[in-house]
XYZ file of C-alpha atoms in Angstrom:
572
model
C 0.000 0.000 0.000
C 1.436 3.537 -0.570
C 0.817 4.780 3.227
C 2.681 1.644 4.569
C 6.113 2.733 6.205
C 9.397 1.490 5.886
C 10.800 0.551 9.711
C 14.300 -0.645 10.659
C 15.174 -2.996 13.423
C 12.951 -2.146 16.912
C 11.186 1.090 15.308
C 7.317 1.288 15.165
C 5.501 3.094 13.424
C 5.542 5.967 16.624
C 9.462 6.665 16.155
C 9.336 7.866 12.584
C 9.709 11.843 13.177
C 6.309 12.922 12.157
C 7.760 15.337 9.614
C 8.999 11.805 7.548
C 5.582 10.423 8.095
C 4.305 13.119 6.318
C 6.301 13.519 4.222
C 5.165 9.760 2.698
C 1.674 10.546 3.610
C 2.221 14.011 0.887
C 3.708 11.861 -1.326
C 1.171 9.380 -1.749
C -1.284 11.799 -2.277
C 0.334 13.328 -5.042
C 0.887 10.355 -6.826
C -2.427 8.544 -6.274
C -3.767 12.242 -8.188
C -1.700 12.120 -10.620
C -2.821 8.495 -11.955
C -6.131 9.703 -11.411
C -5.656 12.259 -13.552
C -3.570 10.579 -16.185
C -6.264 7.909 -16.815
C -8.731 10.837 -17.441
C -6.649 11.967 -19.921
C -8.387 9.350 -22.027
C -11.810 10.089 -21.890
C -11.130 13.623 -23.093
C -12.835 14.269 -26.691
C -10.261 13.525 -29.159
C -11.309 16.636 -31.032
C -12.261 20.523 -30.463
C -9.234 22.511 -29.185
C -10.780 24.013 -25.940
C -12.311 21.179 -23.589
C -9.261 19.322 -22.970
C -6.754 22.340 -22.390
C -7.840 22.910 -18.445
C -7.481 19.460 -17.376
C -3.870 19.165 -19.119
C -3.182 22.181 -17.496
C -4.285 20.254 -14.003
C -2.709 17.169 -14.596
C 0.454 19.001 -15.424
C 0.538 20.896 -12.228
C 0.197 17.427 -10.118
C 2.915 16.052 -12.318
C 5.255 19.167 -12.091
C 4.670 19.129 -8.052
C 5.007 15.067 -8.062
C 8.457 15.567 -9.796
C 9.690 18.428 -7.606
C 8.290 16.908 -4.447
C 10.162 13.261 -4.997
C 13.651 15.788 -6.293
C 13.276 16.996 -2.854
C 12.761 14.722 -0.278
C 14.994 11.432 -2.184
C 16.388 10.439 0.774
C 13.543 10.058 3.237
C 11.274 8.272 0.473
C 14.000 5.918 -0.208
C 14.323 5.047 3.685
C 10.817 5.418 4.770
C 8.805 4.445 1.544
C 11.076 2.737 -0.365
C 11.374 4.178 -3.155
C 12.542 2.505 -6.361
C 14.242 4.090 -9.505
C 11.723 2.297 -11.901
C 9.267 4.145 -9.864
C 10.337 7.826 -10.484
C 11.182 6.659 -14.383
C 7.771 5.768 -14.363
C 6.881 9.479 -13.178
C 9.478 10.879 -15.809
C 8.032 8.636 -18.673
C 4.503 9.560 -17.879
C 5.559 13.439 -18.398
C 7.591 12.349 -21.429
C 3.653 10.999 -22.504
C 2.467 14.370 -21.624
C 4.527 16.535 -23.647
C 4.001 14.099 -26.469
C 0.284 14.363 -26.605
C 0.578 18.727 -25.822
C 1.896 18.134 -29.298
C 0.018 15.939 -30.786
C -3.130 18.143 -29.511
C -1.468 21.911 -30.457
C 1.062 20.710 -32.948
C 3.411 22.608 -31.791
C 7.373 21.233 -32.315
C 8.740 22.208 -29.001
C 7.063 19.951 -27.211
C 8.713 17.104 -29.035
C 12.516 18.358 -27.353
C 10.884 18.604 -23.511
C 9.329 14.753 -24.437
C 12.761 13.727 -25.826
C 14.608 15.650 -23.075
C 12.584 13.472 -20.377
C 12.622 10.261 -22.106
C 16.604 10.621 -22.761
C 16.740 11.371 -19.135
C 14.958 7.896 -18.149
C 18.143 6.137 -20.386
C 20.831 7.878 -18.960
C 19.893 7.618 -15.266
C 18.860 3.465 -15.990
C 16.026 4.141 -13.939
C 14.380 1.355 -15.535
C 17.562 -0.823 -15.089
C 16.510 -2.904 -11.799
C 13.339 -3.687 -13.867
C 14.938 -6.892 -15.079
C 15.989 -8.301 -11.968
C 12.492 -8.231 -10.510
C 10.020 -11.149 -11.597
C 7.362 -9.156 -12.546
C 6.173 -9.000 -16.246
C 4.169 -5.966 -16.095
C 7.030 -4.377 -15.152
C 9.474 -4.982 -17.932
C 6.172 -4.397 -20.732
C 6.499 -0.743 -18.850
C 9.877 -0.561 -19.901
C 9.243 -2.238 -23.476
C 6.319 0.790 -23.853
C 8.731 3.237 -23.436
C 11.308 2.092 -25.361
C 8.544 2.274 -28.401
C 7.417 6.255 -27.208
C 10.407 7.335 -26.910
C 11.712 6.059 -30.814
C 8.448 7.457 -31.779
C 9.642 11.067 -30.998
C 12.682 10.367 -32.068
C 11.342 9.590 -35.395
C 9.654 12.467 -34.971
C 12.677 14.602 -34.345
C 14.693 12.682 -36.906
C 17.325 11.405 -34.424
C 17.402 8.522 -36.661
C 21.043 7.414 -35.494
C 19.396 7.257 -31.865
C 16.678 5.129 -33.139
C 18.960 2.668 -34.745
C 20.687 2.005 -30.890
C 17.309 2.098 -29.880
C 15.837 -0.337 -32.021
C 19.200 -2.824 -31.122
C 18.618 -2.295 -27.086
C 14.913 -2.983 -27.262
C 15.380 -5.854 -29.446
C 17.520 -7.181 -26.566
C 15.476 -6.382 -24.260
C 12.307 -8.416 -25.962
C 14.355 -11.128 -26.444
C 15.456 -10.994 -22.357
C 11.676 -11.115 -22.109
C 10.530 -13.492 -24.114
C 12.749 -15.949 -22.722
C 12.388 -15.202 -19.032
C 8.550 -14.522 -19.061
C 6.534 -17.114 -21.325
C 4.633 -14.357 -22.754
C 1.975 -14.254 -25.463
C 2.704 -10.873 -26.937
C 6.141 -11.453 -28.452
C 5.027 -11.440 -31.659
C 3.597 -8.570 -31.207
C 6.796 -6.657 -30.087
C 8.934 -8.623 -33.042
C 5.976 -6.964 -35.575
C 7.105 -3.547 -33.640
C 10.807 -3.757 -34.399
C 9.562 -4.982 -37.891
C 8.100 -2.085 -38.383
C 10.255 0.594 -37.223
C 12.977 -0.826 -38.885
C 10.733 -0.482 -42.617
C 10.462 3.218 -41.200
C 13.733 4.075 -40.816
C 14.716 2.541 -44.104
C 12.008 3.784 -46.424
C 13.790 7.089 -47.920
C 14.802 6.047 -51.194
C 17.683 8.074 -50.994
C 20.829 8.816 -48.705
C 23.151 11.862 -48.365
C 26.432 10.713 -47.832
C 29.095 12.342 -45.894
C 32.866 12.156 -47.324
C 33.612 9.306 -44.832
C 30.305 7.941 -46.062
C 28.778 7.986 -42.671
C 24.646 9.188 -43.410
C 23.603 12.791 -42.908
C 20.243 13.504 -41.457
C 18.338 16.676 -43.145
C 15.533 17.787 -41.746
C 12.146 18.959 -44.255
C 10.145 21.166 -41.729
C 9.801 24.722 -42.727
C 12.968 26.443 -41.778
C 13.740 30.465 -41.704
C 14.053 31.131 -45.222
C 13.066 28.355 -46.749
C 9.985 29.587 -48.038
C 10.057 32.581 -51.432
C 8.945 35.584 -49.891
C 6.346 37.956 -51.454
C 7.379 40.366 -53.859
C 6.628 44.195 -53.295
C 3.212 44.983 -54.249
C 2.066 41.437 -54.899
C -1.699 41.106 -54.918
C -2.037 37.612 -52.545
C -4.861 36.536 -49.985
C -4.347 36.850 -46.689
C -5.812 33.137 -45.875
C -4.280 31.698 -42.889
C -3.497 27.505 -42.835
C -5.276 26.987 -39.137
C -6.338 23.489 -39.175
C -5.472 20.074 -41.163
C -6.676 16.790 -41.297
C -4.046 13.898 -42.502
C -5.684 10.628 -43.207
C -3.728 7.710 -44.045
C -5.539 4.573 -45.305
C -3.213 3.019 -47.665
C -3.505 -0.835 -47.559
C 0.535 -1.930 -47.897
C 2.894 1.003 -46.756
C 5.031 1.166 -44.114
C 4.401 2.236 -40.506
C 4.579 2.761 -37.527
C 2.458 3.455 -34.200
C -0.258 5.391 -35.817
C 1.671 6.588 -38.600
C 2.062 5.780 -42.021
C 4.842 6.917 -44.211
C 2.768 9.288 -45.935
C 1.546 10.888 -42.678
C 5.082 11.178 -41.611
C 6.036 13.297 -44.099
C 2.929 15.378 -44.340
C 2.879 16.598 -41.272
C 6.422 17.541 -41.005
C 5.619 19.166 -44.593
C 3.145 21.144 -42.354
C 5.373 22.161 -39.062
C 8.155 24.882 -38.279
C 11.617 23.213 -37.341
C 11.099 22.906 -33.576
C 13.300 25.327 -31.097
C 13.976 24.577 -27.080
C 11.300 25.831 -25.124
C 14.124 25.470 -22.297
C 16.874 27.373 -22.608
C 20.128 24.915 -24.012
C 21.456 25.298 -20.310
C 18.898 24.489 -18.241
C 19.055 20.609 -17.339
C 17.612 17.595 -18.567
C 14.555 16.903 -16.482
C 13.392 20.424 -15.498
C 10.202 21.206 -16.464
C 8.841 24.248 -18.661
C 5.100 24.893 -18.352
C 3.289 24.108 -21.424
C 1.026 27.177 -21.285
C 4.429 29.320 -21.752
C 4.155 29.569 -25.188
C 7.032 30.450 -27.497
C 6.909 33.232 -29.658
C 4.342 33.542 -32.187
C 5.550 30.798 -34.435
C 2.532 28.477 -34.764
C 2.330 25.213 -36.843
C -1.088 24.758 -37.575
C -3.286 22.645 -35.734
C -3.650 19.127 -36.993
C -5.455 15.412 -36.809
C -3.442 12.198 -37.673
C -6.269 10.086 -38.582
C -5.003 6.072 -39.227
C -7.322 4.021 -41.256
C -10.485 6.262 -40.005
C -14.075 4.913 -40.304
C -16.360 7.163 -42.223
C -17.887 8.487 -39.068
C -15.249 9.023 -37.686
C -13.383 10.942 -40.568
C -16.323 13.115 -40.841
C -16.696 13.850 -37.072
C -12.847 15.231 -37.296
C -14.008 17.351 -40.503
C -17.038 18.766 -38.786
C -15.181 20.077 -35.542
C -12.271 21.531 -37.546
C -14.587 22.988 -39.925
C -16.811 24.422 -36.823
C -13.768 25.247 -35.092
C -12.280 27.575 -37.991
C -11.043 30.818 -37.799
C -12.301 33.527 -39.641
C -9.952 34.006 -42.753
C -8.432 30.334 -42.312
C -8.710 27.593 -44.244
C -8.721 23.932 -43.893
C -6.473 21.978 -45.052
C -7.464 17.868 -46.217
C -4.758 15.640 -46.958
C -5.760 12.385 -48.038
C -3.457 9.337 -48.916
C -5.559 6.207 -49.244
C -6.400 3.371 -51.444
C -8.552 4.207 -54.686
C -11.979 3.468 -54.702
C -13.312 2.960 -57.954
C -17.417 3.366 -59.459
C -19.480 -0.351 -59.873
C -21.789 0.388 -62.910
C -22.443 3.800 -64.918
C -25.276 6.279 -64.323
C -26.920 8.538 -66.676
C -26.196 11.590 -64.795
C -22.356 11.999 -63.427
C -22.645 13.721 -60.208
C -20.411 14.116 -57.006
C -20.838 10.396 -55.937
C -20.381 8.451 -59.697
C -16.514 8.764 -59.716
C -15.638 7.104 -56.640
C -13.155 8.127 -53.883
C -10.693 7.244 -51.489
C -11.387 4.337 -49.519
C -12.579 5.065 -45.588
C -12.278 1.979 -42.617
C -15.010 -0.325 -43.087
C -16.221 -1.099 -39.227
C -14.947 -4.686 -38.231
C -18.784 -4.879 -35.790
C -20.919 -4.578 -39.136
C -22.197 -7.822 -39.689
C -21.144 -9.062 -43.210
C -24.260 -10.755 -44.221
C -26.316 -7.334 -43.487
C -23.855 -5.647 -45.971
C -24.001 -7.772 -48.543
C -27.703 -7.672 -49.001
C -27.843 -4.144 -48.943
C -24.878 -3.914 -51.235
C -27.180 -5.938 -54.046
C -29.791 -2.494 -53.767
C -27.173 0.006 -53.436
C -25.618 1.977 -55.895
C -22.653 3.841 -54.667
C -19.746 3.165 -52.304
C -20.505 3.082 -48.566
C -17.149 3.195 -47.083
C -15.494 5.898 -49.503
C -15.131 9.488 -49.521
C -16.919 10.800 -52.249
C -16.385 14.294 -53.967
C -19.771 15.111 -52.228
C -18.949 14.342 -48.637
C -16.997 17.306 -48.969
C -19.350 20.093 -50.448
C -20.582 21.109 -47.377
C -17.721 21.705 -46.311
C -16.472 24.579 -49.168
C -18.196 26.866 -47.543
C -15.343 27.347 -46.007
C -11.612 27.937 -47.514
C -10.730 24.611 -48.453
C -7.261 22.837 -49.565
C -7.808 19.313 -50.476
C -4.599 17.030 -51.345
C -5.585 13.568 -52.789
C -3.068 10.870 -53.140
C -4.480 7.844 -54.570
C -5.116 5.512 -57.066
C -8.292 7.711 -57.750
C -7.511 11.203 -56.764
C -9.184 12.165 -60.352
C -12.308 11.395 -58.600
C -11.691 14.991 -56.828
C -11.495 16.760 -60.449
C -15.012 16.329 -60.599
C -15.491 19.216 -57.935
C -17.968 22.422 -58.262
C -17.532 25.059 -56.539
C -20.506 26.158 -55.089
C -20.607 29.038 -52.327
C -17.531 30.704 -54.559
C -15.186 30.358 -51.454
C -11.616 29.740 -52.357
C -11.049 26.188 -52.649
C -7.994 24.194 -53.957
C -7.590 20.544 -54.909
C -3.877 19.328 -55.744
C -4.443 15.450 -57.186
C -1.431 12.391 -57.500
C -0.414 10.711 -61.002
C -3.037 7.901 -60.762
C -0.933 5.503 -62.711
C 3.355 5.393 -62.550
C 5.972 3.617 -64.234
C 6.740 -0.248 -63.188
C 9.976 0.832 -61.398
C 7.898 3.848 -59.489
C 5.274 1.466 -58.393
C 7.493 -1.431 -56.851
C 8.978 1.216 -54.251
C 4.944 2.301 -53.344
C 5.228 0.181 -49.944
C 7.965 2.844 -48.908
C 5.488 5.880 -49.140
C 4.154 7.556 -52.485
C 5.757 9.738 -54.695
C 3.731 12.708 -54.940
C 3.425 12.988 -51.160
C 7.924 12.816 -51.398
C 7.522 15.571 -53.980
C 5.257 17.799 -51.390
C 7.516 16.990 -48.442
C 10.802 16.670 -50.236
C 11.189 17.306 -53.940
C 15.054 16.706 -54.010
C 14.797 13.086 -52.121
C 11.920 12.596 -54.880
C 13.764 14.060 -57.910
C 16.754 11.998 -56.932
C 14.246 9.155 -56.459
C 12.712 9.014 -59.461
C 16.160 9.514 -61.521
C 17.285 6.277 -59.811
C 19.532 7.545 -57.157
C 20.280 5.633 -54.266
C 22.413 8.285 -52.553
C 24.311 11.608 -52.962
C 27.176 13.459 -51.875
C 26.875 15.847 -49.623
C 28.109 18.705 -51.417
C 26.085 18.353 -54.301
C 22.819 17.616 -52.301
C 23.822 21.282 -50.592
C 24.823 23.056 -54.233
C 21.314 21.154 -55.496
C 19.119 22.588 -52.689
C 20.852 25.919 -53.350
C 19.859 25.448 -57.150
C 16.350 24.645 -55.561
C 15.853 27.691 -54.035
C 16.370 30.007 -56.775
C 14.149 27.721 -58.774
C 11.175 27.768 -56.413
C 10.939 31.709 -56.377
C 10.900 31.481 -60.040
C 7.547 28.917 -59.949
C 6.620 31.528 -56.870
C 6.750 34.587 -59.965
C 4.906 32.258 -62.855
C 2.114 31.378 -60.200
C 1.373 35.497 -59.486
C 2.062 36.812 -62.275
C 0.042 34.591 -64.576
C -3.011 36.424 -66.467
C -5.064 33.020 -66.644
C -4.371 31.850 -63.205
C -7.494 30.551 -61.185
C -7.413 33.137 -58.494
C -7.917 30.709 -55.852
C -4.739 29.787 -56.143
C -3.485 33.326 -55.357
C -5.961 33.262 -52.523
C -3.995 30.725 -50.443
C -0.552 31.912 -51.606
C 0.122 34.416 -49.070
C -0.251 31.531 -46.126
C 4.028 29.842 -46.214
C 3.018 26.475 -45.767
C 0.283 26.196 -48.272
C 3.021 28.501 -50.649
C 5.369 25.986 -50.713
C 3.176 23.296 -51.186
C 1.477 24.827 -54.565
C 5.187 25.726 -55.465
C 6.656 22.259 -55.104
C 3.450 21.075 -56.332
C 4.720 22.898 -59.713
C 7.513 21.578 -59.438
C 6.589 17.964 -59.266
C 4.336 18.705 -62.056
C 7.345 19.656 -64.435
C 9.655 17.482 -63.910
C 7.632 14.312 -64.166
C 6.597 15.399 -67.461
C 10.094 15.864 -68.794
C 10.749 11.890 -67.383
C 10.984 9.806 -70.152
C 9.479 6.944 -68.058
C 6.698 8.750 -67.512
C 4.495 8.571 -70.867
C 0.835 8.927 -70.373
C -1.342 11.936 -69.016
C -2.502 9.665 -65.755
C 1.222 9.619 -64.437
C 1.499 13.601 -64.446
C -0.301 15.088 -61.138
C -3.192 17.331 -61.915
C -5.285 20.037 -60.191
C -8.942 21.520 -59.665
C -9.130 24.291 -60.841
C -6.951 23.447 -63.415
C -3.245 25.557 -63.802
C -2.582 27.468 -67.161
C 0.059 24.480 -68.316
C 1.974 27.197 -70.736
C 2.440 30.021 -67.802
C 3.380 27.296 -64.978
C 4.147 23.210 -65.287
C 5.266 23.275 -69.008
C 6.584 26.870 -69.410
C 10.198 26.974 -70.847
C 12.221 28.298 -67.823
C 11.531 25.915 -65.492
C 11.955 23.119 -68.059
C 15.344 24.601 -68.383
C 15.547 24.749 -64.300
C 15.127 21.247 -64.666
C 17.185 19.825 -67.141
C 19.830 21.640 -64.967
C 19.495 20.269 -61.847
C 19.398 16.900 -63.893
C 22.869 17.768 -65.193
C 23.989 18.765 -61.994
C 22.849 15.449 -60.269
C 24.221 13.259 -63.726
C 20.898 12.303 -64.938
C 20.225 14.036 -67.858
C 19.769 11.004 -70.152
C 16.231 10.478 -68.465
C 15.183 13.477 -69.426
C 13.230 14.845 -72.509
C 15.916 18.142 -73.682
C 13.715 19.573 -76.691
C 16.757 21.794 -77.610
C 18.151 18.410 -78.422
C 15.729 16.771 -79.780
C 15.389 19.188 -82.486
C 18.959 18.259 -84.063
């Protein structure tokens, strides 16, 4: 029991100094509340930004005084209560959780270092280390859990050399107990390590120092990274507040909740993260989640895994209800194609199919069936339509998939600005066999020169060039930047979300992908070039002469020319 004292020799319970005793009795308390609390966590609505901030904010406080409290009084809690170190790792790893899901609720980067800086704590104090000795399974699955959280913000924070001796200790450590503890999860935990080891091999390309150890680079917006505005330009002042990124692809890697493709969205939708703690203050001090750091936000965002219909559209409707004025919404959807059965006279929002939603494991398959005999369209799928109701709002749809031409078939109908940026539907035989490591239009959006170098057939580069070719990059992205606002025929919804940097760089690499893949010579037919609602005027943007030029440079400067169309060439 927590109250119980720890005696020595001839002591009762009357000889511990009352200031000890209560000392135990204070702790106890605080830690009873504080796994009172952070089982509540759990019943908070997963979505709407405002319910779940107060109790955080509680649970925090508990958790900040719990930490302090057992900081201060070590010595009497280890004599009178017996304190063990798995026991304040426990504490540590359960504000590790805390920052994690502050981020995953306000998506805001910081978060991820104070997570990281407790979770690195837990490793290098081996408060978990005594774990092993004792014969309790429960325990060591503790210790297994937080091996996996803490390589999931790693990932996260692309210490991938950390999660490589992280994936090696674990492995150990499931294999210590497997063999000590008859268990029947270790197939489960051998799927894990399956699985983050796909994840940290699935870039298709490497950037190789001179001693040709690996160099990490990291694809969240970074100072300067984005073209800025010229003088005078004419551009909306839409803000990105909200996204949705839904992954429901049948075969790609992942891991935890995350596929590939969500991966690199969302980092395609976050500022590079800075310390919330200074760099000097020490590992395991805590900084108060409601100090926020300067006005630097990410926008807000759900990861939705294989959602169910309902559930997809429940996350739509609070973001939607939750928007900002002058924000926009941002829908990111990579998911298997769902394709029309039969051919009706009129084409409407529903005849072209969708993107395939979770069907619900509890529906009875006989009750489908029959119904599926009478019914005409798609249950689980999102159709065109589902999302009509939802333009009434500044909208920015992204549709990887085997049918993202499903989304061309959009109206517009309350003349709000609205966006849709659709995959190739179809790529070349070599393209395709990579598809379990994550899709190559989402690489394009979150990486074009790990795509471009991809798609030529690269399995690494140098380090110098990949810095000279990102260089190169730069000058060619505030070129697309001019074509884009300049343009006489451009859609001006396009212009409308240009002013907002994330959803800049997105329509500019968007360009960008656009170009190059129709200069590939593997890629032949119109279905493997990405297209767009409204559609872009081809001549002013994705086939105009200067940024085919752009591009056969780069090719030259990476070696890859050959694969490319050169008309100045071709007319010889």
């Amino acid at each position: 029991r927590c109250t119980d004292m720890v005696m020595t020799g001839a002591e009762t319970e009357d000889d511990i100094p009352l200031g000890e005793r209560k000392t135990v009795t204070d702790f106890c308390y605080l830690l009873d509340k504080s796994k009172q609390l952070f089982n509540g966590l759990r019943d908070l609505p997963q979505y709407g930004h405002k319910q779940w901030q107060s109790y955080f904010g509680r649970t925090f406080d508990v958790y900040t005084k719990l930490w302090k409290f057992q900081q201060q009084h070590r010595q009497v809690l280890d004599s009178r209560y017996g304190l063990k170190r798995w026991q304040i790792g426990e504490v540590a790893s359960k504000i590790g959780q805390l920052y994690y899901h502050y981020y995953l609720r306000t998506s805001e980067t910081s978060y991820l270092n104070e997570a990281f800086s407790f979770y690195s704590a837990i490793r290098q104090r081996s408060y978990y280390f005594q774990v092993n000795k004792e014969d309790r399974p429960e325990l060591v699955v503790k210790k297994l859990r937080y091996y996996a959280r803490y390589i999931v913000v790693c990932l996260l924070l692309n210490k991938m050399d950390l999660v490589k001796v992280l994936v090696k200790e674990l492995s150990e450590e499931i294999e210590d107990y497997t063999q000590r503890f008859n268990t029947e999860d270790q197939l489960e935990w051998n799927l894990v390590l399956q699985e983050v080891a796909a994840f940290v091999e699935a870039d298709p390309v490497v950037i190789l120092n001179d001693n040709n150890s690996v160099v990490v680079t990291s694809n969240r917006l970074q100072e300067g990274s984005v073209p800025p505005l010229e003088q005078g330009m004419v551009v909306g002042q839409l803000v990105l507040a909200d996204a949705l990124i839904i992954g429901n692809c049948n075969n790609q890697v992942k891991f935890s909740e995350l596929t590939i493709d969500m991966f690199r969205m969302l980092q395609a939708l976050e500022r590079e993260p800075v310390n919330l703690a200074t760099q000097t203050s020490k590992q395991g001090t805590l900084v108060s989640p409601f100090e926020k750091p300067a006005k630097r936000e990410n926008p807000h965002k759900y990861l939705l895994y294989k959602p169910t219909f309902s559930q997809l559209f429940t996350f739509l409707s609070a973001s939607f209800k939750e928007l900002p004025a002058n924000s926009v919404l941002l829908v990111y959807l990579s998911a298997t194609g769902v394709f029309p059965t039969g051919h009706s006279d009129y084409e409407g929002p529903y005849d072209f199919g969708g993107v395939l939603t979770n069907t619900n494991r509890d529906v009875v398959n006989g009750e489908t069936v029959q119904k599926r005999n009478q019914a005409q369209k798609e249950m689980h799928c999102l159709h065109p339509g589902d999302l009509f109701p939802f333009t009434r709002k500044p909208l920015f749809v992204i549709v990887d998939s085997s049918n993202s031409t499903a989304y061309k078939n959009f109206t517009n109908l309350f003349g709000q600005p609205l966006v849709c940026l659709l995959s190739p539907t179809v790529y070349p035989k070599s393209v395709q066999d990579q598809s379990q490591r994550g899709s190559l239009f989402t690489l394009f959006l979150y990486s074009p020169l790990l795509a471009f170098s991809s798609v030529c057939g690269l399995n690494s580069v140098r380090r110098g060039l990949w810095e000279r070719a990102q260089e190169f990059l730069r000058k060619v992205y505030r070129d697309i930047g001019q074509m884009i606002t300049r343009s006489r025929n451009i859609d001006q919804a396009f212009l409308q979300f240009f002013g907002d940097e994330f959803l800049r760089l997105l329509l500019i690499r968007f360009v960008f992908c656009s170009a190059a893949l129709r200069l590939h010579k593997l890629f032949r037919e119109s279905r493997s070039f990405p297209e767009s609602y409204p559609e872009l005027p081809k001549q002013d943007t994705v086939e105009s002469s200067l940024l085919q030029k752009h591009i056969l440079d780069l090719a030259t400067m990476l070696d890859v020319q050959s694969l490319f169309w050169d008309d100045s060439l071709e007319a010889y």
